PDB file of C-alpha atoms in Angstrom:
ATOM      1  CA  MET A   1     -21.083  -6.885  -4.172  1.00  0.00           C
ATOM      2  CA  PHE A   2     -18.057  -6.271  -1.983  1.00  0.00           C
ATOM      3  CA  ASP A   3     -18.705  -7.117   1.503  1.00  0.00           C
ATOM      4  CA  HIS A   4     -15.041  -6.838   2.838  1.00  0.00           C
ATOM      5  CA  ILE A   5     -12.217  -4.198   1.910  1.00  0.00           C
ATOM      6  CA  LEU A   6      -8.962  -4.101   2.328  1.00  0.00           C
ATOM      7  CA  VAL A   7      -6.788  -1.053   1.993  1.00  0.00           C
ATOM      8  CA  PRO A   8      -3.058  -1.601   2.212  1.00  0.00           C
ATOM      9  CA  ILE A   9      -1.445   1.448   3.916  1.00  0.00           C
ATOM     10  CA  ASP A  10       2.408   2.492   3.981  1.00  0.00           C
ATOM     11  CA  GLY A  11       1.973   6.172   4.724  1.00  0.00           C
ATOM     12  CA  SER A  12       3.018   7.178   1.175  1.00  0.00           C
ATOM     13  CA  PRO A  13       1.141   9.940  -1.059  1.00  0.00           C
ATOM     14  CA  LEU A  14      -0.163   7.269  -3.038  1.00  0.00           C
ATOM     15  CA  SER A  15      -1.863   5.078   0.015  1.00  0.00           C
ATOM     16  CA  ALA A  16      -3.758   8.237   1.043  1.00  0.00           C
ATOM     17  CA  LEU A  17      -4.827   8.246  -2.058  1.00  0.00           C
ATOM     18  CA  ALA A  18      -6.136   5.072  -2.201  1.00  0.00           C
ATOM     19  CA  LEU A  19      -7.599   5.492   1.630  1.00  0.00           C
ATOM     20  CA  PRO A  20     -10.467   7.880   0.658  1.00  0.00           C
ATOM     21  CA  VAL A  21     -11.528   5.771  -2.520  1.00  0.00           C
ATOM     22  CA  ALA A  22     -11.829   2.746  -0.725  1.00  0.00           C
ATOM     23  CA  ALA A  23     -13.888   4.412   2.419  1.00  0.00           C
ATOM     24  CA  GLU A  24     -16.379   5.307  -0.697  1.00  0.00           C
ATOM     25  CA  LEU A  25     -16.466   2.416  -1.966  1.00  0.00           C
ATOM     26  CA  ALA A  26     -16.999   0.816   1.119  1.00  0.00           C
ATOM     27  CA  ARG A  27     -20.256   3.553   1.892  1.00  0.00           C
ATOM     28  CA  CYS A  28     -21.598   3.111  -1.361  1.00  0.00           C
ATOM     29  CA  HIS A  29     -21.408  -1.000  -0.625  1.00  0.00           C
ATOM     30  CA  HIS A  30     -22.566  -1.096   3.021  1.00  0.00           C
ATOM     31  CA  SER A  31     -19.499  -3.520   3.554  1.00  0.00           C
ATOM     32  CA  THR A  32     -16.344  -3.742   6.113  1.00  0.00           C
ATOM     33  CA  LEU A  33     -13.039  -1.932   5.445  1.00  0.00           C
ATOM     34  CA  THR A  34      -9.912  -2.888   6.621  1.00  0.00           C
ATOM     35  CA  VAL A  35      -6.919  -0.277   6.678  1.00  0.00           C
ATOM     36  CA  LEU A  36      -3.592  -2.674   7.048  1.00  0.00           C
ATOM     37  CA  TYR A  37      -0.124  -1.815   7.803  1.00  0.00           C
ATOM     38  CA  VAL A  38       2.667  -4.298   7.041  1.00  0.00           C
ATOM     39  CA  VAL A  39       5.397  -3.677   9.228  1.00  0.00           C
ATOM     40  CA  PRO A  40       8.344  -3.837   7.335  1.00  0.00           C
ATOM     41  CA  PRO A  41      10.894  -6.574   8.055  1.00  0.00           C
ATOM     42  CA  LEU A  42      14.208  -6.208   9.619  1.00  0.00           C
ATOM     43  CA  PRO A  43      16.595  -6.074   7.193  1.00  0.00           C
ATOM     44  CA  VAL A  44      19.103  -9.331   6.044  1.00  0.00           C
ATOM     45  CA  ILE A  45      22.679  -9.161   4.948  1.00  0.00           C
ATOM     46  CA  TYR A  46      23.751 -11.771   2.273  1.00  0.00           C
ATOM     47  CA  GLY A  47      26.702 -12.597   1.444  1.00  0.00           C
ATOM     48  CA  ASP A  48      29.854 -15.498   2.835  1.00  0.00           C
ATOM     49  CA  ALA A  49      27.039 -15.639   6.007  1.00  0.00           C
ATOM     50  CA  VAL A  50      23.681 -13.978   6.225  1.00  0.00           C
ATOM     51  CA  TYR A  51      23.118 -11.141   8.604  1.00  0.00           C
ATOM     52  CA  THR A  52      19.902  -9.904  10.656  1.00  0.00           C
ATOM     53  CA  TYR A  53      19.423  -6.554  11.416  1.00  0.00           C
ATOM     54  CA  ASP A  54      18.352  -7.750  15.160  1.00  0.00           C
ATOM     55  CA  ASP A  55      17.567  -3.949  16.555  1.00  0.00           C
ATOM     56  CA  PRO A  56      13.788  -5.079  18.874  1.00  0.00           C
ATOM     57  CA  ASP A  57      13.655  -0.747  18.928  1.00  0.00           C
ATOM     58  CA  ALA A  58      13.337  -0.589  15.172  1.00  0.00           C
ATOM     59  CA  SER A  59      11.215  -3.199  15.253  1.00  0.00           C
ATOM     60  CA  GLU A  60       8.862  -1.296  17.875  1.00  0.00           C
ATOM     61  CA  ARG A  61       9.290   2.039  16.327  1.00  0.00           C
ATOM     62  CA  ALA A  62       8.262   0.819  12.955  1.00  0.00           C
ATOM     63  CA  LYS A  63       5.925  -1.035  14.752  1.00  0.00           C
ATOM     64  CA  ALA A  64       3.955   2.370  16.512  1.00  0.00           C
ATOM     65  CA  GLU A  65       4.858   3.867  12.884  1.00  0.00           C
ATOM     66  CA  GLY A  66       2.618   1.396  11.299  1.00  0.00           C
ATOM     67  CA  GLN A  67       0.062   2.038  14.235  1.00  0.00           C
ATOM     68  CA  ARG A  68       0.057   6.012  14.327  1.00  0.00           C
ATOM     69  CA  LEU A  69      -0.677   5.931  10.168  1.00  0.00           C
ATOM     70  CA  LEU A  70      -3.731   3.402  10.905  1.00  0.00           C
ATOM     71  CA  GLU A  71      -4.944   6.056  13.503  1.00  0.00           C
ATOM     72  CA  ASP A  72      -4.653   8.885  11.485  1.00  0.00           C
ATOM     73  CA  ALA A  73      -6.256   7.027   8.975  1.00  0.00           C
ATOM     74  CA  ARG A  74      -9.149   6.228  10.921  1.00  0.00           C
ATOM     75  CA  THR A  75      -9.325   9.813  11.831  1.00  0.00           C
ATOM     76  CA  ALA A  76      -9.081  11.154   8.226  1.00  0.00           C
ATOM     77  CA  LEU A  77     -12.456   8.916   7.196  1.00  0.00           C
ATOM     78  CA  GLY A  78     -13.566  10.668  10.162  1.00  0.00           C
ATOM     79  CA  SER A  79     -14.669   6.968  11.115  1.00  0.00           C
ATOM     80  CA  PRO A  80     -14.869   4.622  14.326  1.00  0.00           C
ATOM     81  CA  ASN A  81     -16.191   1.659  12.403  1.00  0.00           C
ATOM     82  CA  ILE A  82     -13.218   1.081  10.100  1.00  0.00           C
ATOM     83  CA  ARG A  83     -11.075  -2.567  11.192  1.00  0.00           C
ATOM     84  CA  LEU A  84      -7.202  -1.902  11.759  1.00  0.00           C
ATOM     85  CA  LEU A  85      -4.779  -4.302  11.170  1.00  0.00           C
ATOM     86  CA  CYS A  86      -1.166  -3.804  11.654  1.00  0.00           C
ATOM     87  CA  LEU A  87       0.473  -7.117  10.545  1.00  0.00           C
ATOM     88  CA  GLU A  88       4.084  -7.242  11.841  1.00  0.00           C
ATOM     89  CA  GLY A  89       5.655 -10.893  11.132  1.00  0.00           C
ATOM     90  CA  GLY A  90       3.820 -12.409   8.242  1.00  0.00           C
ATOM     91  CA  ASP A  91       5.400 -12.562   5.038  1.00  0.00           C
ATOM     92  CA  PRO A  92       8.040 -10.949   4.178  1.00  0.00           C
ATOM     93  CA  ARG A  93       7.348  -9.506   0.944  1.00  0.00           C
ATOM     94  CA  THR A  94       4.841  -7.293   1.037  1.00  0.00           C
ATOM     95  CA  ALA A  95       3.005  -8.135  -1.673  1.00  0.00           C
ATOM     96  CA  GLN A  96       1.951 -11.908   0.365  1.00  0.00           C
ATOM     97  CA  ALA A  97       1.875 -10.498   3.130  1.00  0.00           C
ATOM     98  CA  ILE A  98      -1.272  -8.446   1.639  1.00  0.00           C
ATOM     99  CA  ALA A  99      -2.661 -11.690  -0.142  1.00  0.00           C
ATOM    100  CA  ASP A 100      -2.707 -13.650   2.761  1.00  0.00           C
ATOM    101  CA  VAL A 101      -4.269 -11.384   4.735  1.00  0.00           C
ATOM    102  CA  ALA A 102      -6.465 -10.404   2.004  1.00  0.00           C
ATOM    103  CA  GLU A 103      -7.554 -14.307   2.114  1.00  0.00           C
ATOM    104  CA  GLN A 104      -7.434 -15.183   5.996  1.00  0.00           C
ATOM    105  CA  GLN A 105     -10.343 -11.772   5.961  1.00  0.00           C
ATOM    106  CA  HIS A 106     -12.255 -12.879   3.513  1.00  0.00           C
ATOM    107  CA  CYS A 107     -11.671  -9.832   1.684  1.00  0.00           C
ATOM    108  CA  SER A 108     -13.416  -9.032  -1.867  1.00  0.00           C
ATOM    109  CA  LEU A 109     -11.953  -6.089  -2.670  1.00  0.00           C
ATOM    110  CA  VAL A 110      -8.668  -4.284  -2.475  1.00  0.00           C
ATOM    111  CA  VAL A 111      -7.920  -1.181  -3.364  1.00  0.00           C
ATOM    112  CA  MET A 112      -4.271  -0.005  -3.648  1.00  0.00           C
ATOM    113  CA  GLY A 113      -2.113   2.637  -4.673  1.00  0.00           C
ATOM    114  CA  THR A 114      -0.166   2.656  -7.115  1.00  0.00           C
ATOM    115  CA  HIS A 115       2.577   4.918  -9.412  1.00  0.00           C
ATOM    116  CA  GLY A 116       1.771   3.248 -12.534  1.00  0.00           C
ATOM    117  CA  ARG A 117       5.688   2.502 -13.180  1.00  0.00           C
ATOM    118  CA  SER A 118       6.302   0.603 -16.472  1.00  0.00           C
ATOM    119  CA  GLY A 119      10.001  -0.216 -18.604  1.00  0.00           C
ATOM    120  CA  LEU A 120      12.991   0.143 -16.783  1.00  0.00           C
ATOM    121  CA  ASP A 121      11.234   1.793 -13.632  1.00  0.00           C
ATOM    122  CA  ARG A 122       9.000  -1.558 -13.055  1.00  0.00           C
ATOM    123  CA  PHE A 123      11.795  -3.831 -13.940  1.00  0.00           C
ATOM    124  CA  PHE A 124      14.112  -2.116 -10.953  1.00  0.00           C
ATOM    125  CA  LEU A 125      11.428  -0.872  -8.445  1.00  0.00           C
ATOM    126  CA  GLY A 126       9.088  -3.475  -8.744  1.00  0.00           C
ATOM    127  CA  SER A 127       5.289  -3.049  -7.954  1.00  0.00           C
ATOM    128  CA  VAL A 128       3.459  -4.595  -5.352  1.00  0.00           C
ATOM    129  CA  ALA A 129       0.314  -3.829  -6.301  1.00  0.00           C
ATOM    130  CA  GLU A 130       1.167  -5.918  -9.534  1.00  0.00           C
ATOM    131  CA  GLY A 131       2.448  -8.388  -7.037  1.00  0.00           C
ATOM    132  CA  VAL A 132      -0.619  -8.662  -5.363  1.00  0.00           C
ATOM    133  CA  MET A 133      -2.639  -9.074  -7.878  1.00  0.00           C
ATOM    134  CA  ARG A 134      -0.750 -11.841  -9.721  1.00  0.00           C
ATOM    135  CA  ARG A 135      -0.977 -13.535  -5.770  1.00  0.00           C
ATOM    136  CA  ILE A 136      -4.663 -13.301  -5.156  1.00  0.00           C
ATOM    137  CA  GLY A 137      -8.183 -13.979  -6.656  1.00  0.00           C
ATOM    138  CA  VAL A 138     -10.067 -10.953  -5.469  1.00  0.00           C
ATOM    139  CA  PRO A 139     -10.337  -7.887  -7.391  1.00  0.00           C
ATOM    140  CA  VAL A 140      -7.289  -5.053  -7.103  1.00  0.00           C
ATOM    141  CA  LEU A 141      -8.535  -1.627  -7.721  1.00  0.00           C
ATOM    142  CA  LEU A 142      -6.002   0.720  -8.087  1.00  0.00           C
ATOM    143  CA  VAL A 143      -5.801   4.207  -7.559  1.00  0.00           C
ATOM    144  CA  ARG A 144      -2.834   5.654  -9.897  1.00  0.00           C
ATOM    145  CA  ALA A 145      -1.092   9.111  -9.394  1.00  0.00           C
ATOM    146  CA  PRO A 146      -2.439  12.386 -10.606  1.00  0.00           C
ATOM    147  CA  LYS A 147      -0.041  13.189 -13.479  1.00  0.00           C
ATOM    148  CA  THR A 148       2.110  15.755 -13.340  1.00  0.00           C
ATOM    149  CA  ALA A 149       1.726  18.747 -15.690  1.00  0.00           C
ATOM    150  CA  ALA A 150       3.359  17.999 -19.121  1.00  0.00           C
ATOM    151  CA  PRO A 151       7.029  18.938 -18.894  1.00  0.00           C
ATOM    152  CA  VAL A 152       7.717  21.982 -20.859  1.00  0.00           C
ATOM    153  CA  THR A 153       9.211  21.638 -24.514  1.00  0.00           C
ATOM    154  CA  HIS A 154      11.665  24.349 -25.714  1.00  0.00           C
ATOM    155  CA  LYS A 155       9.430  25.345 -28.095  1.00  0.00           C
ATOM    156  CA  ALA A 156       6.412  25.640 -25.684  1.00  0.00           C
ATOM    157  CA  ALA A 157       8.065  28.109 -23.635  1.00  0.00           C
ATOM    158  CA  ALA A 158       9.604  30.208 -26.833  1.00  0.00           C
ATOM    159  CA  GLN A 159       5.592  30.535 -27.561  1.00  0.00           C
ATOM    160  CA  GLU A 160       5.113  31.395 -24.124  1.00  0.00           C
ATOM    161  CA  VAL A 161       7.593  34.161 -24.326  1.00  0.00           C
ATOM    162  CA  ALA A 162       6.464  35.471 -27.479  1.00  0.00           C
ATOM    163  CA  GLY A 163       3.070  34.906 -26.618  1.00  0.00           C
TER     164      GLY A 163
END
């Protein structure tokens, strides 16, 4: 069903959650698994003029970090049969860069971690996962962060002390 599975990683705990899910799906479906790292673009500052922060050392460090994360992913999954892709110089919008790779690589599924934000958090912080879903025509499996413990209310705390 899924011939080629793409899992983008960025070094965050969320992408770490998506990685084993994608690997298990690839194993079950005898699929190719591609782990993608998108090198962040250099910052651009807009004002009266446009300034691009052009530091070749920063770019090389970002690329080296991506290569390290990809190798760590290969090691964590214990499989040398994983395709690793470090994308540099693609679309500066991460969601579009991921969508472009999914199309170019003919992926049949994308597996991503997501915060599951809603409301104002989603409005202000955006969602790369949502951006990918809007841009591609293949299924996207979102792996949500586990919910943290429910906040302790005054009533629950009083009952615990009285208990």
